[in-house]
CSV table of C-alpha atoms in Angstrom, one decimal:
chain,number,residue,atom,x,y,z
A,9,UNK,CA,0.0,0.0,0.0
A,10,UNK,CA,3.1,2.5,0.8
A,11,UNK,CA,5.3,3.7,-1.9
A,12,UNK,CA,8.4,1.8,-1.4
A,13,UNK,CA,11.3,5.1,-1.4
A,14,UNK,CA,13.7,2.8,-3.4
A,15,UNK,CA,11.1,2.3,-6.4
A,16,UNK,CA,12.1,4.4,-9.4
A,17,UNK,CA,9.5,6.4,-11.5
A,18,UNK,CA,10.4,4.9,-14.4
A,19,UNK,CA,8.9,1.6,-12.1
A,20,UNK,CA,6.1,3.1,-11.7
A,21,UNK,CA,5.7,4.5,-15.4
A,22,UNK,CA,6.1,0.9,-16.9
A,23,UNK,CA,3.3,-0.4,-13.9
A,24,UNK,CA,0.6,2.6,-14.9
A,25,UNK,CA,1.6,1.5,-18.4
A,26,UNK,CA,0.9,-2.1,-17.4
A,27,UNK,CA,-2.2,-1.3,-15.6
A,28,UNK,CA,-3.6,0.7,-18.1
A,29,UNK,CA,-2.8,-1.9,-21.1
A,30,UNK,CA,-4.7,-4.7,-19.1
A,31,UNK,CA,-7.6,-2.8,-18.5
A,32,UNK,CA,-7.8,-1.7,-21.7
A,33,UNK,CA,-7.9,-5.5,-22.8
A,34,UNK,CA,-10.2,-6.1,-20.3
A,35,UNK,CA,-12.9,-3.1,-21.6
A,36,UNK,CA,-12.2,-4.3,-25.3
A,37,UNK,CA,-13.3,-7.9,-25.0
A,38,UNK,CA,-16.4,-6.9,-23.1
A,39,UNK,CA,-17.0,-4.8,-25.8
A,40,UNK,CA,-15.7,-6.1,-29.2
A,41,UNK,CA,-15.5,-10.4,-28.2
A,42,UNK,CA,-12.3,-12.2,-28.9
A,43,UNK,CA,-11.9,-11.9,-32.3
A,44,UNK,CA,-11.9,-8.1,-32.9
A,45,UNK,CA,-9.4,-7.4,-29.7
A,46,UNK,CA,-6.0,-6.9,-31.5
A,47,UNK,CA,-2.9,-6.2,-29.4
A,48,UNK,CA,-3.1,-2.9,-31.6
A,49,UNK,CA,-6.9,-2.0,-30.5
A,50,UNK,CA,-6.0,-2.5,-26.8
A,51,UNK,CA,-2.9,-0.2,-27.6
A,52,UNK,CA,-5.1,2.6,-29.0
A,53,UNK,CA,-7.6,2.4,-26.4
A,54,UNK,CA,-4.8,2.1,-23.8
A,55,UNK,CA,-3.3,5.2,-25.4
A,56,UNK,CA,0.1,3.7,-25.7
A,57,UNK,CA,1.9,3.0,-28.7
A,58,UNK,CA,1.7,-0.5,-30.2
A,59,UNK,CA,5.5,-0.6,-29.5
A,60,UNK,CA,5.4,0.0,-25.7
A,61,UNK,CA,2.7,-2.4,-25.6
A,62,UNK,CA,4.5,-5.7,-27.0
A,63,UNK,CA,7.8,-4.7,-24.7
A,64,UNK,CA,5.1,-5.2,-21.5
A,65,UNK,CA,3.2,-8.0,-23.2
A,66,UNK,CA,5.5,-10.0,-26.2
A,67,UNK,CA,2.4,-11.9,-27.3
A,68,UNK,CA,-1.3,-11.4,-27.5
A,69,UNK,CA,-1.2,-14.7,-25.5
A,70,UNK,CA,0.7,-12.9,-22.5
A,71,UNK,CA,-1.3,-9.8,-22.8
A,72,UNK,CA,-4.6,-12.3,-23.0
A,73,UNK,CA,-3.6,-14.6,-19.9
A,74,UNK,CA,-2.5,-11.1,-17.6
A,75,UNK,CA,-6.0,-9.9,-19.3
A,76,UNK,CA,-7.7,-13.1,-18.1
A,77,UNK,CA,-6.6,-12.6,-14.2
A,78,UNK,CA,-7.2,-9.2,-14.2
A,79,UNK,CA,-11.2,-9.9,-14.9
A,80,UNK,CA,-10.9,-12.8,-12.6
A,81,UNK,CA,-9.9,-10.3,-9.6
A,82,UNK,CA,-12.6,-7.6,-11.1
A,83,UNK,CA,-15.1,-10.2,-10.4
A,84,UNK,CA,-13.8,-10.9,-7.0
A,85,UNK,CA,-14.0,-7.1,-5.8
A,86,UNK,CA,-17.5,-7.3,-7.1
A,87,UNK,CA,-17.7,-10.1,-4.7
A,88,UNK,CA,-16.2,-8.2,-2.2
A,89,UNK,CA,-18.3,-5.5,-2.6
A,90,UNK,CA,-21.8,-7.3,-2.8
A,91,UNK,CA,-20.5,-8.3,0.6
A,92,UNK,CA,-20.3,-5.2,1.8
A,93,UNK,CA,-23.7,-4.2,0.5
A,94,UNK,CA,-25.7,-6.8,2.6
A,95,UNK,CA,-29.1,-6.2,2.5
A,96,UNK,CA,-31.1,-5.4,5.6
A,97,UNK,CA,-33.2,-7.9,7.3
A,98,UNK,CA,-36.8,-8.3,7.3
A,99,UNK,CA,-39.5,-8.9,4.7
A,100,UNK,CA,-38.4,-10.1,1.4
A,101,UNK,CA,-35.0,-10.5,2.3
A,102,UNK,CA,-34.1,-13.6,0.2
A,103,UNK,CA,-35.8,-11.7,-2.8
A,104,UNK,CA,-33.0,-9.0,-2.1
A,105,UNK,CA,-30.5,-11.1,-2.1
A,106,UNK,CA,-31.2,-12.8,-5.4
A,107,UNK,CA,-30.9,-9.4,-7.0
A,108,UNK,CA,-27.9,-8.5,-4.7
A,109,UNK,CA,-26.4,-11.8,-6.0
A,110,UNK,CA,-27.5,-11.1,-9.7
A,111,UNK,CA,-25.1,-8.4,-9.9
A,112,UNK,CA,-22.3,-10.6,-10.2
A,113,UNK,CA,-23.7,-11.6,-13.2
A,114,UNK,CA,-25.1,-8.9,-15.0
A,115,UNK,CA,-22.1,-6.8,-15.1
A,116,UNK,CA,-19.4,-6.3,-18.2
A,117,UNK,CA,-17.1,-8.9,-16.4
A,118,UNK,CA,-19.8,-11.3,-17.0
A,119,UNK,CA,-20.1,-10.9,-20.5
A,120,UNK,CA,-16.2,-10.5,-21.1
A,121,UNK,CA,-15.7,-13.9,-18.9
A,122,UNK,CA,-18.6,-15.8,-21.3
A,123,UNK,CA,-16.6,-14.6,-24.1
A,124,UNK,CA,-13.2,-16.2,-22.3
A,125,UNK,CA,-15.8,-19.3,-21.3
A,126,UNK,CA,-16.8,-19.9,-25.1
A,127,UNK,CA,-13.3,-19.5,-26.0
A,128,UNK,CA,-11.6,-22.1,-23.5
A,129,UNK,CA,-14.0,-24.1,-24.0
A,130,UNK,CA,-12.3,-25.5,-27.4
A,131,UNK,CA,-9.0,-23.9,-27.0
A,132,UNK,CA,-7.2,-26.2,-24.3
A,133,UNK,CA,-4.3,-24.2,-23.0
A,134,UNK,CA,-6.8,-21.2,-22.4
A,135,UNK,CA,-9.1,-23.7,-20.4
A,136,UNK,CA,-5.7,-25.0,-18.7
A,137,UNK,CA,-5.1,-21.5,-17.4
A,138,UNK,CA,-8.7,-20.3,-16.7
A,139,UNK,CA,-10.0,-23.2,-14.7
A,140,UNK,CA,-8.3,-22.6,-11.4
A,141,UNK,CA,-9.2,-19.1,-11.5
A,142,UNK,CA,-12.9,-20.3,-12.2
A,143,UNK,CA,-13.1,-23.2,-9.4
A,144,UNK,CA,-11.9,-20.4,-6.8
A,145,UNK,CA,-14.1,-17.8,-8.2
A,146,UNK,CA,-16.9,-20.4,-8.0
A,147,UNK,CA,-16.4,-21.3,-4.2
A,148,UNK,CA,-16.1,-17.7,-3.0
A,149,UNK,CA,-19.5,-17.0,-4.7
A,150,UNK,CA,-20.8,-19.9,-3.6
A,151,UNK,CA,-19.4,-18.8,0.3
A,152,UNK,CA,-21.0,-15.8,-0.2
A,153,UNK,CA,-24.8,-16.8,-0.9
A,154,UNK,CA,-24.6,-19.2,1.9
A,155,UNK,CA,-23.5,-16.8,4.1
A,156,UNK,CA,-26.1,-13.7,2.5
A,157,UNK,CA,-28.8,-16.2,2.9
A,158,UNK,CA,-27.7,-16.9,6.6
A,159,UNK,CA,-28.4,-21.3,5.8
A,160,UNK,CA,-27.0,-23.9,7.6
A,161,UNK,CA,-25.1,-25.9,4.8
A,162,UNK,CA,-24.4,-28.7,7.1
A,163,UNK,CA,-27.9,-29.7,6.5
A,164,UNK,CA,-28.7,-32.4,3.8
A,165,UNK,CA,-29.8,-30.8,0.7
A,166,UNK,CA,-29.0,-26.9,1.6
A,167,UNK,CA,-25.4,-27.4,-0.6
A,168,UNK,CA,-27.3,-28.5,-3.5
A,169,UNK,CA,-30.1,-25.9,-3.3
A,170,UNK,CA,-27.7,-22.9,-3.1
A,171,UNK,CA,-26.0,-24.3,-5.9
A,172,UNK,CA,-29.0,-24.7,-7.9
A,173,UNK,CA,-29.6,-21.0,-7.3
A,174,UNK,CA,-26.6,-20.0,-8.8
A,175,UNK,CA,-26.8,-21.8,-11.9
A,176,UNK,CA,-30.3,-20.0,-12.5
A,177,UNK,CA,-28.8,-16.6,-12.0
A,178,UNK,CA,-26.1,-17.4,-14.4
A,179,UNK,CA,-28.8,-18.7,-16.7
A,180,UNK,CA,-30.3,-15.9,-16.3
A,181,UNK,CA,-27.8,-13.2,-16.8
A,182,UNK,CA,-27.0,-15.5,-20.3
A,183,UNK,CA,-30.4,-14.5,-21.4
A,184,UNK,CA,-30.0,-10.8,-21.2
A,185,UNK,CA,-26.8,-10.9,-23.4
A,186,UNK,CA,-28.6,-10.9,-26.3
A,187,UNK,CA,-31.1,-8.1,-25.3
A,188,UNK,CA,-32.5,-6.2,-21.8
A,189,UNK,CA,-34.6,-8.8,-20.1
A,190,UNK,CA,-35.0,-7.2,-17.0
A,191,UNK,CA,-39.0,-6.8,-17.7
A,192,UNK,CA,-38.8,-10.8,-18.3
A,193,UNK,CA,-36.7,-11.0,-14.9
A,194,UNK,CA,-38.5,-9.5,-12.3
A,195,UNK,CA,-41.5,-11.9,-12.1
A,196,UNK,CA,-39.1,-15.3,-12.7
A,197,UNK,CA,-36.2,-14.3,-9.8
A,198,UNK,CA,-39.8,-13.6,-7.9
A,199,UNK,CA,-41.1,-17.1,-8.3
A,200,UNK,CA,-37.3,-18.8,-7.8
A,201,UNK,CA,-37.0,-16.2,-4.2
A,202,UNK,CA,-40.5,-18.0,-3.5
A,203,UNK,CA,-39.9,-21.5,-3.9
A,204,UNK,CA,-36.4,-21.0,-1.9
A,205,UNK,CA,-37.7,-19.7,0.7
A,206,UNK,CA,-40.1,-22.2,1.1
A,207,UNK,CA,-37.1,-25.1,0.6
A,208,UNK,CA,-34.9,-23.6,2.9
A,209,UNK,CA,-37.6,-23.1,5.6
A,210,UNK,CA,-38.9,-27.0,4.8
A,211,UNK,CA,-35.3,-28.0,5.5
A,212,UNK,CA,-35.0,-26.0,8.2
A,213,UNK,CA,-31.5,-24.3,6.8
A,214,UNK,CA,-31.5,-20.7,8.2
A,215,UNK,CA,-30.2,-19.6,11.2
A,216,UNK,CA,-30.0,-16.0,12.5
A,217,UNK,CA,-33.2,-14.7,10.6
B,6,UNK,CA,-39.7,-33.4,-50.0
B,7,UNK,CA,-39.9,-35.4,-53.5
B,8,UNK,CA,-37.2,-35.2,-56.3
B,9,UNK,CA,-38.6,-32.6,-59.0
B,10,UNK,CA,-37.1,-34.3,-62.2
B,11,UNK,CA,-37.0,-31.1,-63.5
B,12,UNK,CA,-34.1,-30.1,-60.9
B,13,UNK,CA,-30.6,-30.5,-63.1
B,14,UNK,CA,-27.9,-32.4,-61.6
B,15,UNK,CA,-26.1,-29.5,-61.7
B,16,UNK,CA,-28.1,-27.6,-59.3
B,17,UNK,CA,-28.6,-30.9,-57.1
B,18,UNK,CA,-24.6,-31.0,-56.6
B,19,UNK,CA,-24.7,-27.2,-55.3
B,20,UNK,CA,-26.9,-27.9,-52.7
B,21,UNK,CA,-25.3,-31.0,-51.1
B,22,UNK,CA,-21.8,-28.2,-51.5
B,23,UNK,CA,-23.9,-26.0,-49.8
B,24,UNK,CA,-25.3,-28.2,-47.3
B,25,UNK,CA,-21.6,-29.8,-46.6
B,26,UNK,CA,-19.9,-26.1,-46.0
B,27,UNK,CA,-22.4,-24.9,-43.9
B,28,UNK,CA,-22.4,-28.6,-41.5
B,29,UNK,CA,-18.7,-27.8,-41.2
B,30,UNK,CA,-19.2,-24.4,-40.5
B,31,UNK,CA,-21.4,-25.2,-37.4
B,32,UNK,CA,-19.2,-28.1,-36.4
B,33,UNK,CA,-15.8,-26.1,-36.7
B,34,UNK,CA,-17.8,-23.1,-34.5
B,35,UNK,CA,-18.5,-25.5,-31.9
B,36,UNK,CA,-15.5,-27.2,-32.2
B,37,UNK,CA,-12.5,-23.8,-32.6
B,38,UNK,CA,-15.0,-21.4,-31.2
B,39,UNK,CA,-15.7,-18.0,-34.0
B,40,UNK,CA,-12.0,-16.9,-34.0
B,41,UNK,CA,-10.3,-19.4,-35.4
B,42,UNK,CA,-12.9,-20.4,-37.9
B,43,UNK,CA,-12.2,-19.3,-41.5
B,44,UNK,CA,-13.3,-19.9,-44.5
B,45,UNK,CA,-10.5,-21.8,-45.4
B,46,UNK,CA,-10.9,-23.8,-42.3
B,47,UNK,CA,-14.3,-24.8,-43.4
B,48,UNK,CA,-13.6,-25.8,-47.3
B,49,UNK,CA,-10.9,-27.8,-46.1
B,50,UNK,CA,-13.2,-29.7,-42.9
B,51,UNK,CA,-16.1,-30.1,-45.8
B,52,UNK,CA,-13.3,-31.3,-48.5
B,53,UNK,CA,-14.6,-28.5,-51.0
B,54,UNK,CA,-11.5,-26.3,-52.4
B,55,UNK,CA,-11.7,-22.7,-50.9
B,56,UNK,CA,-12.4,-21.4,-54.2
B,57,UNK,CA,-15.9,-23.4,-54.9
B,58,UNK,CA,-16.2,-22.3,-51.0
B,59,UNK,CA,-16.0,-18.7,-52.3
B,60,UNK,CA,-18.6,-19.2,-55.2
B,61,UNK,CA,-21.3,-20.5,-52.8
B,62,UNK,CA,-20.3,-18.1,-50.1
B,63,UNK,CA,-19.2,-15.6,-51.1
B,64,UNK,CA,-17.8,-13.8,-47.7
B,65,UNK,CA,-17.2,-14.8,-44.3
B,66,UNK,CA,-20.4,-13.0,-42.9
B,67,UNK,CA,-22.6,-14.3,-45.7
B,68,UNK,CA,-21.3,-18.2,-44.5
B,69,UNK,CA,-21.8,-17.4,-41.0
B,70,UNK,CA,-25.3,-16.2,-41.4
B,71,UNK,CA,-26.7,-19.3,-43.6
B,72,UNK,CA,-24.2,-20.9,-40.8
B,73,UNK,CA,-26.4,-19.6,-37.6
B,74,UNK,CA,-29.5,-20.2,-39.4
B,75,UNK,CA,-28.5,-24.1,-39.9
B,76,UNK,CA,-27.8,-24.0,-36.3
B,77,UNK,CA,-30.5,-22.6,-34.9
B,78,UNK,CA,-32.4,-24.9,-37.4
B,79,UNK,CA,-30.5,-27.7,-35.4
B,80,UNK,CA,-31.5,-26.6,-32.0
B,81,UNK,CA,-35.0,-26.9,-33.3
B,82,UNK,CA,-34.1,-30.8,-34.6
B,83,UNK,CA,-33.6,-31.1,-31.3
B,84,UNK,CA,-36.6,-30.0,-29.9
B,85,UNK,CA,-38.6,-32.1,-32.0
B,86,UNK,CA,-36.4,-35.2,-31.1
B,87,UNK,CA,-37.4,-34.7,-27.0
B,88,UNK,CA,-41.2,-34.1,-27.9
B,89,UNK,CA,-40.8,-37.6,-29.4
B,90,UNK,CA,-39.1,-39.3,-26.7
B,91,UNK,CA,-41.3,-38.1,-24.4
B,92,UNK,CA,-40.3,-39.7,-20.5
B,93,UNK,CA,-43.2,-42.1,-19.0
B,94,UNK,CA,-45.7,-40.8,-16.7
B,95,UNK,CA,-44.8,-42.3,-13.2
B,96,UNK,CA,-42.8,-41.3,-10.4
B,97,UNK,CA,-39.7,-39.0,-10.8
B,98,UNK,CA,-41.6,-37.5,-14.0
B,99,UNK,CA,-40.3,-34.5,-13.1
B,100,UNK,CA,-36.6,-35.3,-12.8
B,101,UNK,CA,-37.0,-36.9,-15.7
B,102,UNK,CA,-38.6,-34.0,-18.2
B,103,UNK,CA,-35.2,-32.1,-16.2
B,104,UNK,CA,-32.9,-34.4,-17.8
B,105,UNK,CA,-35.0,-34.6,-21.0
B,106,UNK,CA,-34.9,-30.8,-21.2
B,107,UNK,CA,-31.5,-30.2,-20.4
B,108,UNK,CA,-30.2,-32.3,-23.8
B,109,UNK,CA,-31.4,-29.5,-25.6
B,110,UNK,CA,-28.6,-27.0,-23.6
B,111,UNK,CA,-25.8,-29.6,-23.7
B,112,UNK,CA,-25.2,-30.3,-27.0
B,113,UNK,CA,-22.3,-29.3,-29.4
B,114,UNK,CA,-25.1,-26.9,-30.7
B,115,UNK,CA,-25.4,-25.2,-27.5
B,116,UNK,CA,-22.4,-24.8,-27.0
B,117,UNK,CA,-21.6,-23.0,-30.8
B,118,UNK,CA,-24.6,-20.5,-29.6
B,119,UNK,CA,-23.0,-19.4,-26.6
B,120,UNK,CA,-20.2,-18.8,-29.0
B,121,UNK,CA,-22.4,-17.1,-31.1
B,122,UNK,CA,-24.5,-15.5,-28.2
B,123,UNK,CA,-21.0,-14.2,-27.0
B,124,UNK,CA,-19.8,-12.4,-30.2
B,125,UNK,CA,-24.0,-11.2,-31.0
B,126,UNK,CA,-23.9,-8.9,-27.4
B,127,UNK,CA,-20.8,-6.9,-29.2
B,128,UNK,CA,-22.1,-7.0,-32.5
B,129,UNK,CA,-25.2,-4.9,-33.6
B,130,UNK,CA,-25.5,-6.8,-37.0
B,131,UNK,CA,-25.2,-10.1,-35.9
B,132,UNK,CA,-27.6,-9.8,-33.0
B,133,UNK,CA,-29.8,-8.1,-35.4
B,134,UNK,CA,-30.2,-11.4,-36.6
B,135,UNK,CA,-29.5,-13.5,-34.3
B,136,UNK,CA,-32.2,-12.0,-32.1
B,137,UNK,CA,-35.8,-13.1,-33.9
B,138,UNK,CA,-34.5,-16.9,-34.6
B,139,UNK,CA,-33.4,-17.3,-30.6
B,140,UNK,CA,-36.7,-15.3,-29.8
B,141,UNK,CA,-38.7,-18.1,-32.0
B,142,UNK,CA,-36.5,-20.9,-30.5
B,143,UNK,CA,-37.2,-20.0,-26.8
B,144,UNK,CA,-41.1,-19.9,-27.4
B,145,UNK,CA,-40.5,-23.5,-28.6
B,146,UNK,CA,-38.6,-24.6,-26.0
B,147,UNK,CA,-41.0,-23.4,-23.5
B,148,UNK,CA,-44.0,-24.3,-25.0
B,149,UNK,CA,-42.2,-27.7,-25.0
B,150,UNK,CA,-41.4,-27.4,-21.8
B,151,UNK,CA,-45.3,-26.6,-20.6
B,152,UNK,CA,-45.9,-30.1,-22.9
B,153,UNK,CA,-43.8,-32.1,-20.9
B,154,UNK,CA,-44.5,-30.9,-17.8
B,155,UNK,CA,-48.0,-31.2,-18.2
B,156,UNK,CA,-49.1,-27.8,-16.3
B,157,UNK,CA,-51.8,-25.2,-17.1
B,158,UNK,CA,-50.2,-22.1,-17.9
B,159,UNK,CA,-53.5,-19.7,-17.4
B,160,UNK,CA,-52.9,-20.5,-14.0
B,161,UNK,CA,-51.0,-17.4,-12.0
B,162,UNK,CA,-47.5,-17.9,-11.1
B,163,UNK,CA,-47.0,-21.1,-13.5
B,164,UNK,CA,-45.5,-19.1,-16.3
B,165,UNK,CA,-42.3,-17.6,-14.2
B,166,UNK,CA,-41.8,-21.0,-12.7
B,167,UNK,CA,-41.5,-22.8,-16.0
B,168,UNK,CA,-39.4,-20.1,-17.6
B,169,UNK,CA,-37.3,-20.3,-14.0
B,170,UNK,CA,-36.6,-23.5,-14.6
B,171,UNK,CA,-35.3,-22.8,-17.9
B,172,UNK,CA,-33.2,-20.3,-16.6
B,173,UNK,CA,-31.8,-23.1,-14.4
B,174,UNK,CA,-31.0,-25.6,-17.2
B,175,UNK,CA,-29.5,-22.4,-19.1
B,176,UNK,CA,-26.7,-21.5,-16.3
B,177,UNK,CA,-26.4,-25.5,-15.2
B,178,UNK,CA,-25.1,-25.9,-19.2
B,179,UNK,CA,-23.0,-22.9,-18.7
B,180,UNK,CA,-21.6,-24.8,-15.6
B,181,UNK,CA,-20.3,-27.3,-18.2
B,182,UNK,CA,-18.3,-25.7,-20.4
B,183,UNK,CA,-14.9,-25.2,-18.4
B,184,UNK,CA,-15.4,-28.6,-17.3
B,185,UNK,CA,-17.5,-32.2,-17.1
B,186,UNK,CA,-20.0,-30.9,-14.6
B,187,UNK,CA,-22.2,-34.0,-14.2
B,188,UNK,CA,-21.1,-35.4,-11.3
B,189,UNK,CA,-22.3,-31.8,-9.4
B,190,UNK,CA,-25.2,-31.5,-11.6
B,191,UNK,CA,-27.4,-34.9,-10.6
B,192,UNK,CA,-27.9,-33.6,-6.9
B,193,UNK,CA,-28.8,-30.1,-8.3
B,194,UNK,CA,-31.2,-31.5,-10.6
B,195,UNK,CA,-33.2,-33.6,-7.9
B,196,UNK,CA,-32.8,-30.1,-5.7
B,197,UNK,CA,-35.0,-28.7,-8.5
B,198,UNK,CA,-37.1,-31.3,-9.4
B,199,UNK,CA,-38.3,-31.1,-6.0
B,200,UNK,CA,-38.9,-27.8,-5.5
B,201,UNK,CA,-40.7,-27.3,-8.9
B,202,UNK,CA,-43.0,-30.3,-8.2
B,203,UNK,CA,-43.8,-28.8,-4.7
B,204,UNK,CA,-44.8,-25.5,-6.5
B,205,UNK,CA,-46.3,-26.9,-9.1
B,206,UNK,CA,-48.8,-28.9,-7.0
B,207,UNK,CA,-49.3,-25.9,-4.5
B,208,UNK,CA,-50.2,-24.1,-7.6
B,209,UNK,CA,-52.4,-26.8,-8.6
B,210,UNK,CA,-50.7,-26.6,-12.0
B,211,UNK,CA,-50.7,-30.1,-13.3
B,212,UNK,CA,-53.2,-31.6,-15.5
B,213,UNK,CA,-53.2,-35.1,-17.0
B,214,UNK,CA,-51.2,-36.8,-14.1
């Protein structure tokens, strides 16, 4: 967090440089997909000249995989930061959360990481390197529903209910990538926050509320 | 249907060309995902030279259209396949439409429109038209769905439940990209299948069973 005294400016420089070229990478697949991000677009939106870019990043390979991690840990501060919005207690609460949750997949990382998904998905040393960061990013969403929807995962069938919850708001967040659904939404995460809150009272899985 | 003996052998030998670049279009999609399929790529895969490639297809875009619209046209095959092998009635019906319905996200052809899906939300053209075939497709599939399932869709609250649950199967296939996911998925299938036949019933949705 301190500025180390011995680090030199021109450090610094080449980090901002770095910084800016990965989230410049980042932005463009959101926005363009895969195929239409050239080392030379991120450059230009970057601001930096093509040159500068391959002496941080030889390959569009190395830019892509520093890319790749960089989404991964934009994803987990949008974790973070759902976190830090809990909802309040009281009525509706698990409805509130399902939105809260929806967030993590309704944002530009989303559509950038289906874009990287589609991608590893036939392109095995991309899948090689994006797994990990997926299984991780996987469990820390996962920790964070259970612990949102205050449920006792110890119990038999809580795991597999959360989990089911999660798939549905990634299904639904793939359904508004090809146009704004959120008049479709509202009524479908009502009837999922219904039945939920029904299954996790039947099992008797929360605590606290 | 029927040979017209008027049709010249001629024209009978372009449209199996046709027919053969645009199944190895969709395979080498699903297969190398939309960057690294060109045209080349596809003559050679349908064992047509690149220059009788040209002549049918003229451009990359004008192959990738008739391309999605043979896929989309598969997805459809496929719908039509499940309304035929329709599960007995019995216990577990449920879990069993589930697993019926979920072929229809888990196949090759799926996973060439989340390609396709991926590259659309950058691409105003392509989603352009994209859009009014996946519109048509997802009436199908729910309508299909509302078959199976036997319910009675004038009946408040069934609608969102049955487009929930194919939100769920949606994100679930998504789940299965990066990785075989089946092993998770059985447990969050019968999670579901419970909680939609519970609501279901407490709607008094089902007809016919």
């Amino acid at each position: 967090m301190t500025q180390s005294a011995a680090s030199p400016p021109q450090q610094d420089r080449s980090r901002i440089t770095q910084d800016r070229l990965l989230d410049a990478a980042v932005e463009a697949l959101a926005e363009h997909g895969w195929s239409a991000t050239t080392v030379g677009l991120v450059a230009e939106r970057a601001g930096v000249s093509r040159g500068a870019a391959q002496h941080h990043f030889p390959t569009r390979d190395v830019l892509f995989t520093a890319a790749i991690d960089r989404l991964v840990a934009a994803r987990s501060k949008e974790v973070e930061a759902v976190v830090h919005a809990l909802p309040e207690r009281g009525p509706q609460r698990t409805r509130k959360v399902l939105d809260h949750l929806f967030v993590l997949y309704n944002g530009a990382s989303f559509r950038a990481s289906v874009a990287v998904w589609s991608i590893a998905s036939t392109d095995a040393d991309l899948l090689t390197r994006v797994r990990p960061f997926e299984a991780r990013l996987g469990r820390d969403v996962h920790k964070l529903a259970v612990s949102l929807l205050e449920v006792d995962e110890s119990i038999p069938g809580v795991r597999a209910t959360i989990q089911a919850t999660l798939d549905f708001l990634r299904g639904l967040a793939l359904a508004n990538l090809l146009s704004d659904d959120s008049r479709r939404r509202r009524p479908v995460l009502d009837a999922w926050s219904t039945m939920l809150d029904h299954r996790l009272s039947e099992l008797a899985a929360y605590r606290g509320r």
